[in-house]
Amino acid sequence: MSAEAAEEPGEAVTTRGTIGVELGRRPLFYAVLAPFWAWLLVRWAYDWVVEPGTNVTAREPFFPTEPFVAAGETLRGVAAGAPAPVGGVLDWLAGGFDFVAFGLEALPQLAAGAWVTVVLTVVSILAGLVLAVPLSVARVYGTRAVRYPALAVTELVRGTPLLAQLFVLYFGLGLTKYVREVPGVGVGVLPDTAVVVGLIGFTVNSAAYQSEYIRSALLSVESGQLTAGRAIGLSKVAAIRHVVLPQGLRFAIPGWSNELIYLIKYSSLASFITVRELFFRAEAIGNETYLFVEVYSVAALFYLALVVSASAFMSYVESRVAIPGLGTTGR
Amino acid sequence: MSLLEFEDVHQSYGDEEVLRGISFGMDRSDVEVVIGPSGSGKSTMLRCVNRLTDIDSGTIYLDGEPVTTPETDVNDLRRRVGMVFQDFNLFAHRTALGNVTLGLREVLDYSKEEARAEATSQLERVGLADQADSYPAELSGGQKQRVGIARALAMDPELMLFDEPTSALDPELIGEVLRVMRDLAEEGMTMLCVTHEMGFARSAASTISFLDEGRVVERGPPEQLFEAPEHERTGEFLERLTSLHGGQQG
Ligand SMILES: Nc1ncnc2c1ncn2[C@@H]1O[C@H](COP(=O)(O)OP(=O)(O)O)[C@@H](O)[C@H]1O
Ligand SMILES: [Mg+2]
């Protein structure tokens, strides 16, 4: 949105993002993503019917692999009889068909893993946000007594490797023992023990990073805003809540998008504590078929689709909550 | 009894004593204009009234009660004392109406409908009912400042503080803000205004104080300060101001 547009009253409404505007802006992009999500959602629903929860058992593929296998074999047959350069190309093409057939076979497993990846990411970023807001407010506006503990937690979490944190939670503290005792864990649609430990780890980790993003966003809210809030008689807490946070959280959205994207990818570390997410399932298929390059390539496409979707979603959110003159839309 | 009374108020930032014994009183419906060079302590003086700054010694009374004691409920004090800022400080994420409703909702506990109705009438009072849904970035400086005034008025204050409300405005926008201030004065609002708009001071002020280096050097009705200042400094300063900011009558 241009600076001039922000000056026009009434413009505010039209510049608010709508799905329609987004679609119109990047049609090709959505032409690729839409079928992916349509398939993925149907896939999840289909597998869930048998066994709801995070430990989804993948059922048979939707798309038949035989035509691709057959095409590959036929091509290879032709290639054998063809002169060297042509044969090479045909062989290579046949490999492509094999890859597609293999990919189609692997899709249900990977979709089941992607479900866990999405659950880990979405729950952790939201729960992390809930923790990050008070952490960052404590850092910026707190008295010493809350500022330093908040700083200590943030630095401890950001200063140590995520994988180490997961190991400490899972093996070191043996969190599984306690989590297993919690009623509801692993029952029905609720995530099982390892997933819960993963959620705890990612939530805490993400809270620390998000609190840093939010902290610097809060610092970029003009100090006069808080003063003006106090001057009409709002308590400090009320002024922070109603004046500073609504602005600061908007400034934090770009950082927040970053965090979401990191989290999608870092959630693969949960495979080390036996969470059967996307990377875990890809590795399992690799171990079974020895087609590591192939299966990791397909998994990478999954991650790419998730990341691209997340960033599109976040720019939609950003335009949706945009206010003329505030943050990225004006100034 | 004075509505607002300063009694030997001192205030320092570190080693720098910014207010060096301020004493004066204003009655209900008085309009006190404070003038003085930059850095003389004018803003600090206003901020002490609603406790945005705490004083070192002395006492400030509002309606006879000391408000500079540790027991004072500062949020209630601030509710009773409206403040208008030089750079507006409108809540950037809220519309003009939203700026006015926030205090009504969160401080005075109005219902949504009550707050909306009250805020609309406050915007009407400053001539901005038609801009209720505009965001601050969509308003001109003069409109912003009028929203700032409406926001303060909505809290039904006993006293209004103005800290150079027009000095961030383009010259052609100053008049609309002064007009609102003049209307307020005529309605009987008690106003403590830091302003260098001499036209306004001459016609609307009941008293003018000249502040220099943290002291009230001279204080009196406008005629006295303009026509026969006791101190040479006052005369010089007023002359300079009048040549700079004399034009706007509001
Ligand atoms: N928050 C503060 N911290 C330190 N010094 C300040 C602060 N606010 C104002 N001062 C100093 O106090 C003096 C008076 O400031 P101020 O009341 O803003 O004067 P005026 O409004 O008359 O220009 C100035 O020298 C200024 O630098
Ligand atoms: Mg000042």
Coordinates of C-alpha atoms and ligand atoms in Angstrom, one line a residue:
Chain A
M1 CA 0.0 0.0 0.0
S2 CA 1.4 3.4 -0.9
A3 CA 1.8 6.2 1.4
E4 CA -0.8 8.3 -0.5
A5 CA -3.3 5.5 -0.2
A6 CA -3.0 5.7 3.5
E7 CA -3.9 9.4 3.4
E8 CA -7.2 8.6 1.7
P9 CA -9.9 7.9 4.3
G10 CA -12.1 5.1 3.1
E11 CA -9.1 3.5 1.4
A12 CA -8.7 1.6 4.7
V13 CA -11.5 -0.8 3.8
T14 CA -10.3 -1.7 0.4
T15 CA -6.7 -2.3 1.5
R16 CA -7.7 -4.8 4.1
G17 CA -6.8 -8.2 2.8
T18 CA -9.5 -10.5 1.7
I19 CA -9.0 -14.0 0.4
G20 CA -10.3 -12.8 -2.9
V21 CA -7.7 -10.1 -3.2
E22 CA -4.9 -12.5 -2.3
L23 CA -6.1 -15.0 -4.9
G24 CA -6.2 -12.4 -7.6
R25 CA -2.7 -11.3 -6.8
R26 CA -0.9 -14.6 -7.2
P27 CA -3.2 -16.9 -9.2
L28 CA -0.4 -19.4 -10.3
F29 CA 0.8 -19.8 -6.8
Y30 CA -2.6 -20.7 -5.5
A31 CA -3.2 -23.0 -8.5
V32 CA -0.4 -25.1 -7.2
L33 CA -1.1 -24.9 -3.5
A34 CA -4.9 -25.4 -3.6
P35 CA -4.8 -28.9 -5.0
F36 CA -2.1 -29.8 -2.5
W37 CA -4.2 -28.7 0.4
A38 CA -7.4 -30.2 -1.0
W39 CA -5.6 -33.6 -1.3
L40 CA -4.0 -33.2 2.1
L41 CA -7.2 -32.4 3.9
V42 CA -9.1 -35.3 2.2
R43 CA -6.2 -37.6 3.0
W44 CA -6.2 -36.6 6.7
A45 CA -9.9 -37.0 6.9
Y46 CA -9.7 -40.4 5.2
D47 CA -7.0 -41.8 7.5
W48 CA -8.5 -40.3 10.5
V49 CA -11.7 -42.2 10.1
V50 CA -9.8 -45.4 11.1
E51 CA -7.7 -43.9 13.8
P52 CA -8.1 -40.3 15.0
G53 CA -5.2 -38.7 16.8
T54 CA -1.6 -37.8 16.1
N55 CA -0.5 -41.4 15.5
V56 CA -2.3 -41.7 12.2
T57 CA -2.1 -45.0 10.4
A58 CA -1.9 -44.2 6.7
R59 CA -4.2 -46.2 4.4
E60 CA -3.8 -47.1 0.8
P61 CA -2.8 -44.3 -1.7
F62 CA -5.5 -42.4 -3.6
F63 CA -3.6 -42.5 -6.9
P64 CA -2.8 -45.8 -8.6
T65 CA 0.9 -46.3 -9.1
E66 CA 0.7 -49.1 -11.7
P67 CA 0.4 -46.8 -14.8
F68 CA 3.6 -45.1 -13.8
V69 CA 5.4 -48.3 -13.0
A70 CA 4.2 -49.7 -16.4
A71 CA 5.3 -46.6 -18.2
G72 CA 8.7 -46.8 -16.6
E73 CA 9.1 -50.4 -17.7
T74 CA 8.0 -49.7 -21.2
L75 CA 10.4 -46.8 -21.6
R76 CA 13.2 -48.9 -20.3
G77 CA 12.4 -51.6 -22.8
V78 CA 12.5 -49.1 -25.6
A79 CA 15.7 -47.6 -24.2
A80 CA 17.5 -51.0 -24.3
G81 CA 16.9 -51.1 -28.1
A82 CA 17.7 -47.5 -28.9
P83 CA 21.1 -46.0 -29.8
A84 CA 23.3 -44.7 -26.9
P85 CA 22.3 -41.0 -26.5
V86 CA 18.6 -41.6 -27.0
G87 CA 18.6 -44.6 -24.8
G88 CA 20.2 -42.6 -22.0
V89 CA 17.5 -39.9 -22.2
L90 CA 14.8 -42.5 -22.2
D91 CA 16.4 -44.3 -19.2
W92 CA 16.4 -41.0 -17.4
L93 CA 12.7 -40.5 -18.2
A94 CA 11.9 -44.0 -17.0
G95 CA 13.6 -43.0 -13.7
G96 CA 11.2 -40.1 -13.5
F97 CA 8.2 -42.4 -13.8
D98 CA 9.7 -44.7 -11.1
F99 CA 10.1 -41.7 -8.9
V100 CA 6.5 -40.6 -9.3
A101 CA 5.3 -44.1 -8.6
F102 CA 7.4 -44.3 -5.5
G103 CA 6.3 -40.8 -4.4
L104 CA 2.6 -41.7 -4.8
E105 CA 3.2 -44.8 -2.7
A106 CA 4.9 -42.7 0.0
L107 CA 2.3 -39.9 0.0
P108 CA -0.1 -41.4 2.6
Q109 CA 2.7 -42.0 5.1
L110 CA 4.1 -38.5 4.5
A111 CA 0.6 -37.0 4.8
A112 CA 0.2 -38.7 8.2
G113 CA 3.5 -37.3 9.2
A114 CA 2.6 -33.8 7.9
W115 CA -0.4 -33.9 10.2
V116 CA 1.8 -34.3 13.2
T117 CA 4.2 -31.6 11.9
V118 CA 1.2 -29.2 11.5
V119 CA -0.1 -30.0 15.0
L120 CA 3.4 -29.5 16.5
T121 CA 3.8 -26.2 14.7
V122 CA 0.4 -24.7 15.2
V123 CA 0.0 -25.6 18.8
S124 CA 3.5 -24.6 19.8
I125 CA 3.4 -21.3 18.1
L126 CA 0.0 -20.4 19.7
A127 CA 0.9 -21.7 23.1
G128 CA 4.3 -20.0 22.7
L129 CA 2.6 -16.7 21.9
V130 CA 0.5 -17.0 25.1
L131 CA 3.7 -17.3 27.1
A132 CA 5.7 -14.9 25.0
V133 CA 3.4 -11.9 25.6
P134 CA 3.8 -11.8 29.4
L135 CA 7.5 -12.6 29.0
S136 CA 8.2 -9.7 26.7
V137 CA 6.0 -7.3 28.7
A138 CA 7.9 -8.3 31.8
R139 CA 11.2 -7.6 29.9
V140 CA 10.1 -4.2 28.7
Y141 CA 7.9 -2.8 31.5
G142 CA 8.6 -5.1 34.4
T143 CA 10.3 -4.2 37.7
R144 CA 13.7 -5.8 38.3
A145 CA 12.0 -8.7 40.1
V146 CA 10.3 -9.9 37.0
R147 CA 12.6 -8.5 34.4
Y148 CA 15.6 -10.5 35.3
P149 CA 13.9 -13.9 35.6
A150 CA 12.2 -13.3 32.3
L151 CA 15.6 -12.4 30.8
A152 CA 17.2 -15.5 32.3
V153 CA 14.6 -17.8 30.9
T154 CA 14.7 -16.3 27.5
E155 CA 18.5 -16.4 27.3
L156 CA 18.7 -19.9 28.7
V157 CA 16.3 -21.2 26.1
R158 CA 17.8 -19.2 23.2
G159 CA 21.3 -20.0 24.2
T160 CA 21.0 -23.8 24.1
P161 CA 20.3 -26.1 21.1
L162 CA 16.7 -27.0 20.6
L163 CA 17.6 -30.7 20.1
A164 CA 19.4 -30.7 23.4
Q165 CA 16.3 -29.2 25.0
L166 CA 14.2 -31.9 23.6
F167 CA 16.6 -34.6 24.8
V168 CA 16.7 -33.1 28.3
L169 CA 12.9 -33.1 28.4
Y170 CA 12.5 -36.6 27.0
F171 CA 15.5 -38.5 28.3
G172 CA 17.0 -36.3 30.9
L173 CA 14.0 -35.3 32.9
G174 CA 12.1 -38.3 31.9
L175 CA 9.1 -36.1 31.3
T176 CA 7.4 -39.1 29.6
K177 CA 6.9 -40.7 33.0
Y178 CA 4.8 -37.8 34.2
V179 CA 3.1 -37.0 30.9
R180 CA 2.0 -40.6 30.6
E181 CA 0.2 -40.2 33.9
V182 CA -1.8 -37.2 32.8
P183 CA -5.4 -38.3 32.0
G184 CA -6.3 -38.0 28.4
V185 CA -2.8 -38.2 26.9
G186 CA -2.9 -40.5 23.8
V187 CA -6.6 -41.1 24.3
G188 CA -8.8 -40.6 21.2
V189 CA -7.7 -37.6 19.3
L190 CA -5.3 -36.3 22.0
P191 CA -1.6 -36.5 21.2
D192 CA 0.4 -39.3 22.7
T193 CA 3.3 -39.0 25.2
A194 CA 6.1 -38.3 22.8
V195 CA 4.1 -35.7 21.0
V196 CA 3.2 -34.0 24.2
V197 CA 6.8 -33.8 25.2
G198 CA 7.6 -32.4 21.8
L199 CA 4.8 -29.8 22.2
I200 CA 6.2 -28.7 25.6
G201 CA 9.7 -28.4 24.2
F202 CA 8.7 -26.4 21.1
T203 CA 6.3 -24.2 23.0
V204 CA 8.9 -23.2 25.5
N205 CA 11.5 -22.7 22.8
S206 CA 9.2 -20.8 20.6
A207 CA 8.0 -18.7 23.5
A208 CA 11.6 -17.5 24.1
Y209 CA 12.1 -16.5 20.5
Q210 CA 8.7 -15.0 20.1
S211 CA 9.3 -12.9 23.3
E212 CA 12.4 -11.5 21.6
Y213 CA 10.4 -10.5 18.5
I214 CA 7.6 -9.0 20.6
R215 CA 10.1 -7.2 22.9
S216 CA 11.7 -5.3 20.1
A217 CA 8.3 -4.6 18.6
L218 CA 7.1 -3.2 21.9
L219 CA 10.2 -1.0 22.1
S220 CA 9.2 0.4 18.7
V221 CA 5.9 1.7 20.0
E222 CA 6.3 5.4 20.6
S223 CA 6.6 6.1 24.3
G224 CA 4.0 8.9 24.0
Q225 CA 1.4 6.2 23.4
L226 CA 1.8 4.7 26.9
T227 CA 1.9 8.2 28.4
A228 CA -1.4 9.2 26.6
G229 CA -3.0 6.0 27.9
R230 CA -1.9 6.7 31.5
A231 CA -3.0 10.3 31.1
I232 CA -6.6 9.4 30.7
G233 CA -6.5 7.3 33.8
L234 CA -5.6 3.8 32.6
S235 CA -3.6 1.7 34.9
K236 CA -0.2 0.6 33.6
V237 CA -1.4 -2.9 32.9
A238 CA -4.5 -1.6 31.2
A239 CA -2.5 0.9 29.1
I240 CA -0.1 -1.8 28.0
R241 CA -3.0 -4.1 27.2
H242 CA -5.1 -1.6 25.3
V243 CA -2.6 0.7 23.8
V244 CA 0.9 -0.8 23.6
L245 CA 0.2 -4.4 22.8
P246 CA -2.3 -3.9 20.0
Q247 CA 0.4 -1.9 18.2
G248 CA 3.4 -3.9 19.3
L249 CA 1.8 -7.2 18.3
R250 CA 1.2 -5.8 14.8
F251 CA 4.8 -4.7 14.5
A252 CA 5.8 -8.2 15.6
I253 CA 4.0 -10.0 12.8
P254 CA 6.9 -10.1 10.3
G255 CA 9.1 -11.6 13.0
W256 CA 6.3 -13.9 14.0
S257 CA 6.0 -15.2 10.4
N258 CA 9.7 -16.0 10.5
E259 CA 9.3 -17.9 13.7
L260 CA 6.4 -19.9 12.2
I261 CA 8.5 -20.9 9.3
Y262 CA 11.5 -21.9 11.5
L263 CA 9.1 -23.9 13.7
I264 CA 7.7 -25.9 10.7
K265 CA 11.3 -27.0 9.8
Y266 CA 12.6 -27.4 13.4
S267 CA 9.7 -29.6 14.2
S268 CA 11.6 -32.3 12.3
L269 CA 13.9 -32.5 15.4
A270 CA 10.9 -34.2 17.2
S271 CA 11.8 -37.3 15.2
F272 CA 14.7 -37.7 17.5
I273 CA 12.4 -38.2 20.4
T274 CA 10.3 -40.7 18.5
V275 CA 7.6 -38.4 17.3
R276 CA 6.3 -39.8 14.1
E277 CA 6.1 -36.5 12.2
L278 CA 7.0 -35.8 8.6
F279 CA 10.7 -36.3 8.8
F280 CA 10.4 -39.4 11.0
R281 CA 8.1 -41.1 8.4
A282 CA 10.3 -40.1 5.5
E283 CA 13.3 -41.6 7.3
A284 CA 11.3 -44.8 8.1
I285 CA 10.4 -45.2 4.4
G286 CA 14.1 -44.6 3.5
N287 CA 15.2 -47.2 5.9
E288 CA 12.8 -49.7 4.4
T289 CA 13.4 -48.9 0.7
Y290 CA 16.9 -47.4 0.7
L291 CA 15.5 -44.8 -1.6
F292 CA 16.7 -42.0 0.7
V293 CA 17.2 -39.3 -1.9
E294 CA 13.8 -39.9 -3.4
V295 CA 11.9 -40.0 -0.1
Y296 CA 13.7 -36.9 1.3
S297 CA 13.0 -35.1 -1.9
V298 CA 9.3 -35.7 -1.6
A299 CA 9.4 -34.8 2.1
A300 CA 11.2 -31.6 1.2
L301 CA 8.4 -30.7 -1.2
F302 CA 6.0 -31.2 1.7
Y303 CA 8.0 -28.8 3.9
L304 CA 8.2 -26.3 1.1
A305 CA 4.4 -26.4 0.5
L306 CA 3.9 -26.0 4.3
V307 CA 6.3 -23.1 4.6
V308 CA 5.0 -21.3 1.5
S309 CA 1.4 -21.7 2.8
A310 CA 2.4 -20.4 6.2
S311 CA 4.0 -17.4 4.8
A312 CA 1.1 -16.7 2.5
F313 CA -1.3 -17.1 5.4
M314 CA 0.8 -14.7 7.5
S315 CA 0.8 -12.0 4.9
Y316 CA -2.9 -12.4 4.7
V317 CA -3.1 -12.0 8.5
E318 CA -0.8 -9.0 8.3
S319 CA -3.0 -7.2 5.7
R320 CA -6.1 -8.3 7.5
V321 CA -5.1 -6.5 10.7
A322 CA -3.3 -3.6 9.0
I323 CA -4.2 -0.1 10.2
P324 CA -3.5 2.9 8.1
G325 CA -0.3 4.6 9.2
L326 CA 0.7 1.8 11.5
G327 CA 3.7 -0.4 10.9
T328 CA 4.3 -1.9 7.5
T329 CA 1.4 -0.3 5.8
G330 CA 2.2 3.4 6.2
R331 CA 5.1 5.3 7.6
Chain B
M1 CA -10.9 28.1 47.3
S2 CA -8.6 27.5 44.4
L3 CA -9.3 24.6 42.1
L4 CA -5.6 24.1 41.5
E5 CA -2.9 25.3 43.8
F6 CA 0.9 24.9 43.6
E7 CA 2.7 25.4 46.9
D8 CA 6.5 25.8 46.6
V9 CA 6.9 23.0 44.1
H10 CA 10.4 21.8 43.4
Q11 CA 11.4 19.2 40.9
S12 CA 14.8 18.1 39.6
Y13 CA 16.0 15.7 37.0
G14 CA 19.3 14.4 38.4
D15 CA 21.3 17.5 39.4
E16 CA 19.3 19.8 37.3
E17 CA 16.6 21.6 39.3
V18 CA 13.8 22.2 36.7
L19 CA 11.1 23.7 39.0
R20 CA 12.5 26.0 41.7
G21 CA 9.7 26.8 44.0
I22 CA 6.5 27.3 42.0
S23 CA 3.5 28.7 43.9
F24 CA 0.3 29.9 42.4
G25 CA -3.4 29.2 42.4
M26 CA -6.2 29.1 39.9
D27 CA -9.9 29.3 40.5
R28 CA -12.6 27.2 38.8
S29 CA -13.2 28.4 35.2
D30 CA -9.9 30.3 35.1
V31 CA -7.7 30.1 32.0
E32 CA -4.1 30.3 33.0
V33 CA -1.7 30.7 30.1
V34 CA 1.9 29.8 30.8
I35 CA 4.7 31.2 28.7
G36 CA 8.4 30.9 28.9
P37 CA 11.5 30.0 26.9
S38 CA 12.2 26.4 25.9
G39 CA 13.6 24.4 28.8
S40 CA 12.1 26.7 31.4
G41 CA 10.1 23.9 32.9
K42 CA 6.6 24.5 31.4
S43 CA 6.0 20.9 30.4
T44 CA 7.4 19.6 33.7
M45 CA 5.0 21.9 35.5
L46 CA 2.0 20.4 33.7
R47 CA 3.2 16.8 34.1
C48 CA 3.5 17.3 37.9
V49 CA -0.2 18.1 38.1
N50 CA -1.3 14.7 36.8
R51 CA 1.7 12.9 38.3
L52 CA 3.3 11.9 35.0
T53 CA 6.3 13.4 36.9
D54 CA 6.6 13.2 40.7
I55 CA 7.8 16.3 42.5
D56 CA 10.6 16.4 45.0
S57 CA 9.0 18.8 47.5
G58 CA 6.1 21.1 47.9
T59 CA 2.4 20.3 47.4
I60 CA -0.1 20.5 44.6
Y61 CA -3.8 20.7 45.6
L62 CA -6.7 19.9 43.4
D63 CA -10.0 21.1 44.7
G64 CA -8.4 21.6 48.1
E65 CA -7.0 18.1 48.4
P66 CA -3.3 17.4 48.1
V67 CA -2.6 15.2 45.1
T68 CA 1.1 14.8 45.5
T69 CA 0.9 12.4 48.5
P70 CA 1.8 8.7 48.2
E71 CA -1.8 7.9 49.1
T72 CA -3.2 9.7 46.0
D73 CA -4.9 7.5 43.6
V74 CA -3.1 8.6 40.5
N75 CA -5.4 6.9 38.0
D76 CA -8.4 8.7 39.6
L77 CA -6.4 12.0 39.6
R78 CA -5.6 11.6 35.9
R79 CA -9.2 10.8 35.1
R80 CA -10.0 14.2 36.8
V81 CA -7.3 16.1 34.9
G82 CA -7.4 16.0 31.1
M83 CA -4.1 16.4 29.2
V84 CA -3.5 17.5 25.6
F85 CA -0.1 16.9 24.1
Q86 CA 2.1 18.8 21.8
D87 CA 2.5 15.9 19.4
F88 CA -1.1 14.6 19.9
N89 CA -0.2 11.1 21.0
L90 CA -3.4 9.7 19.5
F91 CA -3.7 6.0 19.9
A92 CA -2.4 5.0 16.5
H93 CA -4.4 1.8 16.3
R94 CA -7.8 3.2 17.0
T95 CA -10.1 5.4 15.0
A96 CA -11.0 8.9 16.2
L97 CA -14.0 7.4 17.9
G98 CA -11.9 4.6 19.3
N99 CA -9.5 7.1 20.8
V100 CA -12.4 8.7 22.7
T101 CA -14.2 5.4 23.7
L102 CA -11.1 3.7 25.2
G103 CA -11.1 5.8 28.5
L104 CA -14.9 5.6 28.6
R105 CA -14.9 1.9 28.4
E106 CA -11.8 1.0 30.4
V107 CA -11.7 3.8 33.0
L108 CA -15.3 4.8 33.4
D109 CA -16.8 1.4 32.7
Y110 CA -19.3 2.6 30.1
S111 CA -21.2 0.0 28.1
K112 CA -20.3 -0.2 24.4
E113 CA -23.4 1.7 23.4
E114 CA -23.0 4.4 26.1
A115 CA -19.4 4.9 25.2
R116 CA -20.1 5.2 21.5
A117 CA -22.9 7.8 22.1
E118 CA -20.7 9.8 24.5
A119 CA -17.7 9.7 22.2
T120 CA -19.8 10.8 19.3
S121 CA -21.1 13.8 21.2
Q122 CA -17.5 14.7 22.2
L123 CA -16.4 14.5 18.6
E124 CA -19.3 16.7 17.7
R125 CA -18.2 19.2 20.3
V126 CA -14.8 19.5 18.5
G127 CA -16.4 19.5 15.1
L128 CA -15.3 16.0 14.0
A129 CA -18.3 13.8 14.1
D130 CA -17.8 13.1 10.4
Q131 CA -14.3 11.8 11.0
A132 CA -15.3 9.3 13.7
D133 CA -14.1 6.3 11.7
S134 CA -10.8 7.7 10.4
Y135 CA -7.5 6.5 11.8
P136 CA -5.0 9.1 13.2
A137 CA -2.8 8.7 10.1
E138 CA -5.8 9.8 8.0
L139 CA -6.4 13.0 9.9
S140 CA -4.7 16.4 9.5
G141 CA -2.7 17.8 12.4
G142 CA -5.5 20.1 13.4
Q143 CA -8.0 17.3 13.3
K144 CA -5.7 15.0 15.4
Q145 CA -5.3 17.6 18.1
R146 CA -9.1 18.1 18.2
V147 CA -9.5 14.4 18.7
G148 CA -6.9 14.6 21.4
I149 CA -9.0 17.3 23.1
A150 CA -12.2 15.2 22.7
R151 CA -10.4 12.2 24.2
A152 CA -9.5 14.2 27.3
L153 CA -12.9 15.9 27.6
A154 CA -14.7 12.6 27.5
M155 CA -13.4 11.8 30.9
D156 CA -15.3 14.8 32.2
P157 CA -12.3 16.4 33.7
E158 CA -12.3 19.2 36.3
L159 CA -9.2 20.7 34.8
M160 CA -7.6 20.6 31.4
L161 CA -3.8 20.8 30.8
F162 CA -2.6 21.9 27.3
D163 CA 1.0 21.5 26.5
E164 CA 1.8 23.6 23.5
P165 CA -1.2 22.1 21.6
T166 CA -0.6 24.1 18.4
S167 CA 3.1 24.2 18.2
A168 CA 3.4 21.1 16.0
L169 CA 0.8 22.4 13.6
D170 CA 1.0 24.0 10.2
P171 CA 0.0 27.7 10.6
E172 CA -3.2 27.3 8.7
L173 CA -4.4 24.5 11.1
I174 CA -3.8 26.4 14.3
G175 CA -7.0 28.4 14.2
E176 CA -9.4 25.3 14.3
V177 CA -7.7 24.1 17.5
L178 CA -7.7 27.5 19.2
R179 CA -11.3 27.9 18.3
V180 CA -12.1 24.7 20.2
M181 CA -10.0 25.9 23.2
R182 CA -11.8 29.2 23.2
D183 CA -15.2 27.5 23.2
L184 CA -14.1 25.4 26.1
A185 CA -13.0 28.5 28.0
E186 CA -16.3 30.1 27.3
E187 CA -18.1 27.1 28.6
G188 CA -16.3 27.6 31.9
M189 CA -13.6 24.9 31.7
T190 CA -10.7 25.4 34.0
M191 CA -7.6 25.4 31.7
L192 CA -3.9 25.5 32.3
C193 CA -2.3 26.1 28.9
V194 CA 1.2 26.3 27.9
T195 CA 1.0 28.2 24.6
H196 CA 2.8 30.9 22.7
E197 CA -0.3 31.9 20.8
M198 CA -0.5 35.5 21.9
G199 CA -3.8 36.2 20.3
F200 CA -5.3 33.4 22.3
A201 CA -3.5 34.5 25.5
R202 CA -4.6 38.1 25.2
S203 CA -8.3 37.4 24.6
A204 CA -8.9 34.1 26.5
A205 CA -6.5 34.1 29.4
S206 CA -7.6 35.2 32.8
T207 CA -4.0 35.2 33.9
I208 CA -0.6 34.8 32.2
S209 CA 2.4 33.4 34.0
F210 CA 5.9 33.9 32.6
L211 CA 8.1 31.0 33.6
D212 CA 11.9 31.3 33.4
E213 CA 14.5 28.9 34.7
G214 CA 11.9 27.1 36.9
R215 CA 10.5 30.2 38.5
V216 CA 7.3 32.2 37.9
V217 CA 9.0 35.5 37.1
E218 CA 5.9 37.4 36.6
R219 CA 2.2 36.7 36.7
G220 CA -0.9 38.8 36.1
P221 CA -3.8 39.5 33.9
P222 CA -3.0 39.8 30.1
E223 CA -3.4 43.6 30.0
Q224 CA -0.8 44.0 32.7
L225 CA 1.7 41.7 31.1
F226 CA 1.3 43.0 27.7
E227 CA 1.0 46.7 28.5
A228 CA 3.0 47.2 31.6
P229 CA 5.2 44.3 32.5
E230 CA 7.1 44.7 35.8
H231 CA 10.2 42.8 34.6
E232 CA 12.2 43.7 31.6
R233 CA 12.6 40.0 30.7
T234 CA 8.9 39.6 30.5
G235 CA 8.5 42.5 28.2
E236 CA 11.2 41.3 25.9
F237 CA 9.9 37.8 25.7
L238 CA 6.3 38.9 25.1
E239 CA 7.4 41.2 22.3
R240 CA 9.4 38.5 20.6
L241 CA 6.4 36.1 20.9
T242 CA 3.9 38.6 19.7
S243 CA 6.0 39.2 16.5
L244 CA 6.2 35.5 16.0
H245 CA 2.8 34.1 17.1
G246 CA 0.6 37.2 17.4
G247 CA -1.6 36.6 14.4
Q248 CA -4.0 33.8 15.2
Q249 CA -7.1 34.9 17.0
G250 CA -8.8 31.5 16.7
Ligands
LIG1 N1 12.5 13.1 31.5 C1 13.5 14.0 31.6 N2 14.7 13.6 32.1 C2 15.7 14.5 32.2 N3 15.6 15.8 32.0 C3 14.4 16.3 31.6 C4 13.3 15.4 31.3 N4 12.3 16.2 30.9 C5 12.7 17.4 30.9 N5 14.0 17.5 31.2 C6 14.8 18.8 31.3 O1 14.1 19.7 32.2 C7 14.1 21.0 31.6 C8 12.8 21.5 31.5 O2 12.1 20.8 30.5 P1 10.6 21.1 30.1 O3 9.7 21.1 31.3 O4 10.3 20.1 29.0 O5 10.7 22.6 29.5 P2 9.8 23.3 28.5 O6 8.5 22.6 28.4 O7 9.6 24.7 29.2 O8 10.5 23.5 27.3 C9 14.9 20.9 30.3 O9 16.2 21.3 30.6 C10 14.9 19.4 30.0 O10 16.1 19.1 29.3
MG2 MG 7.6 21.7 26.7

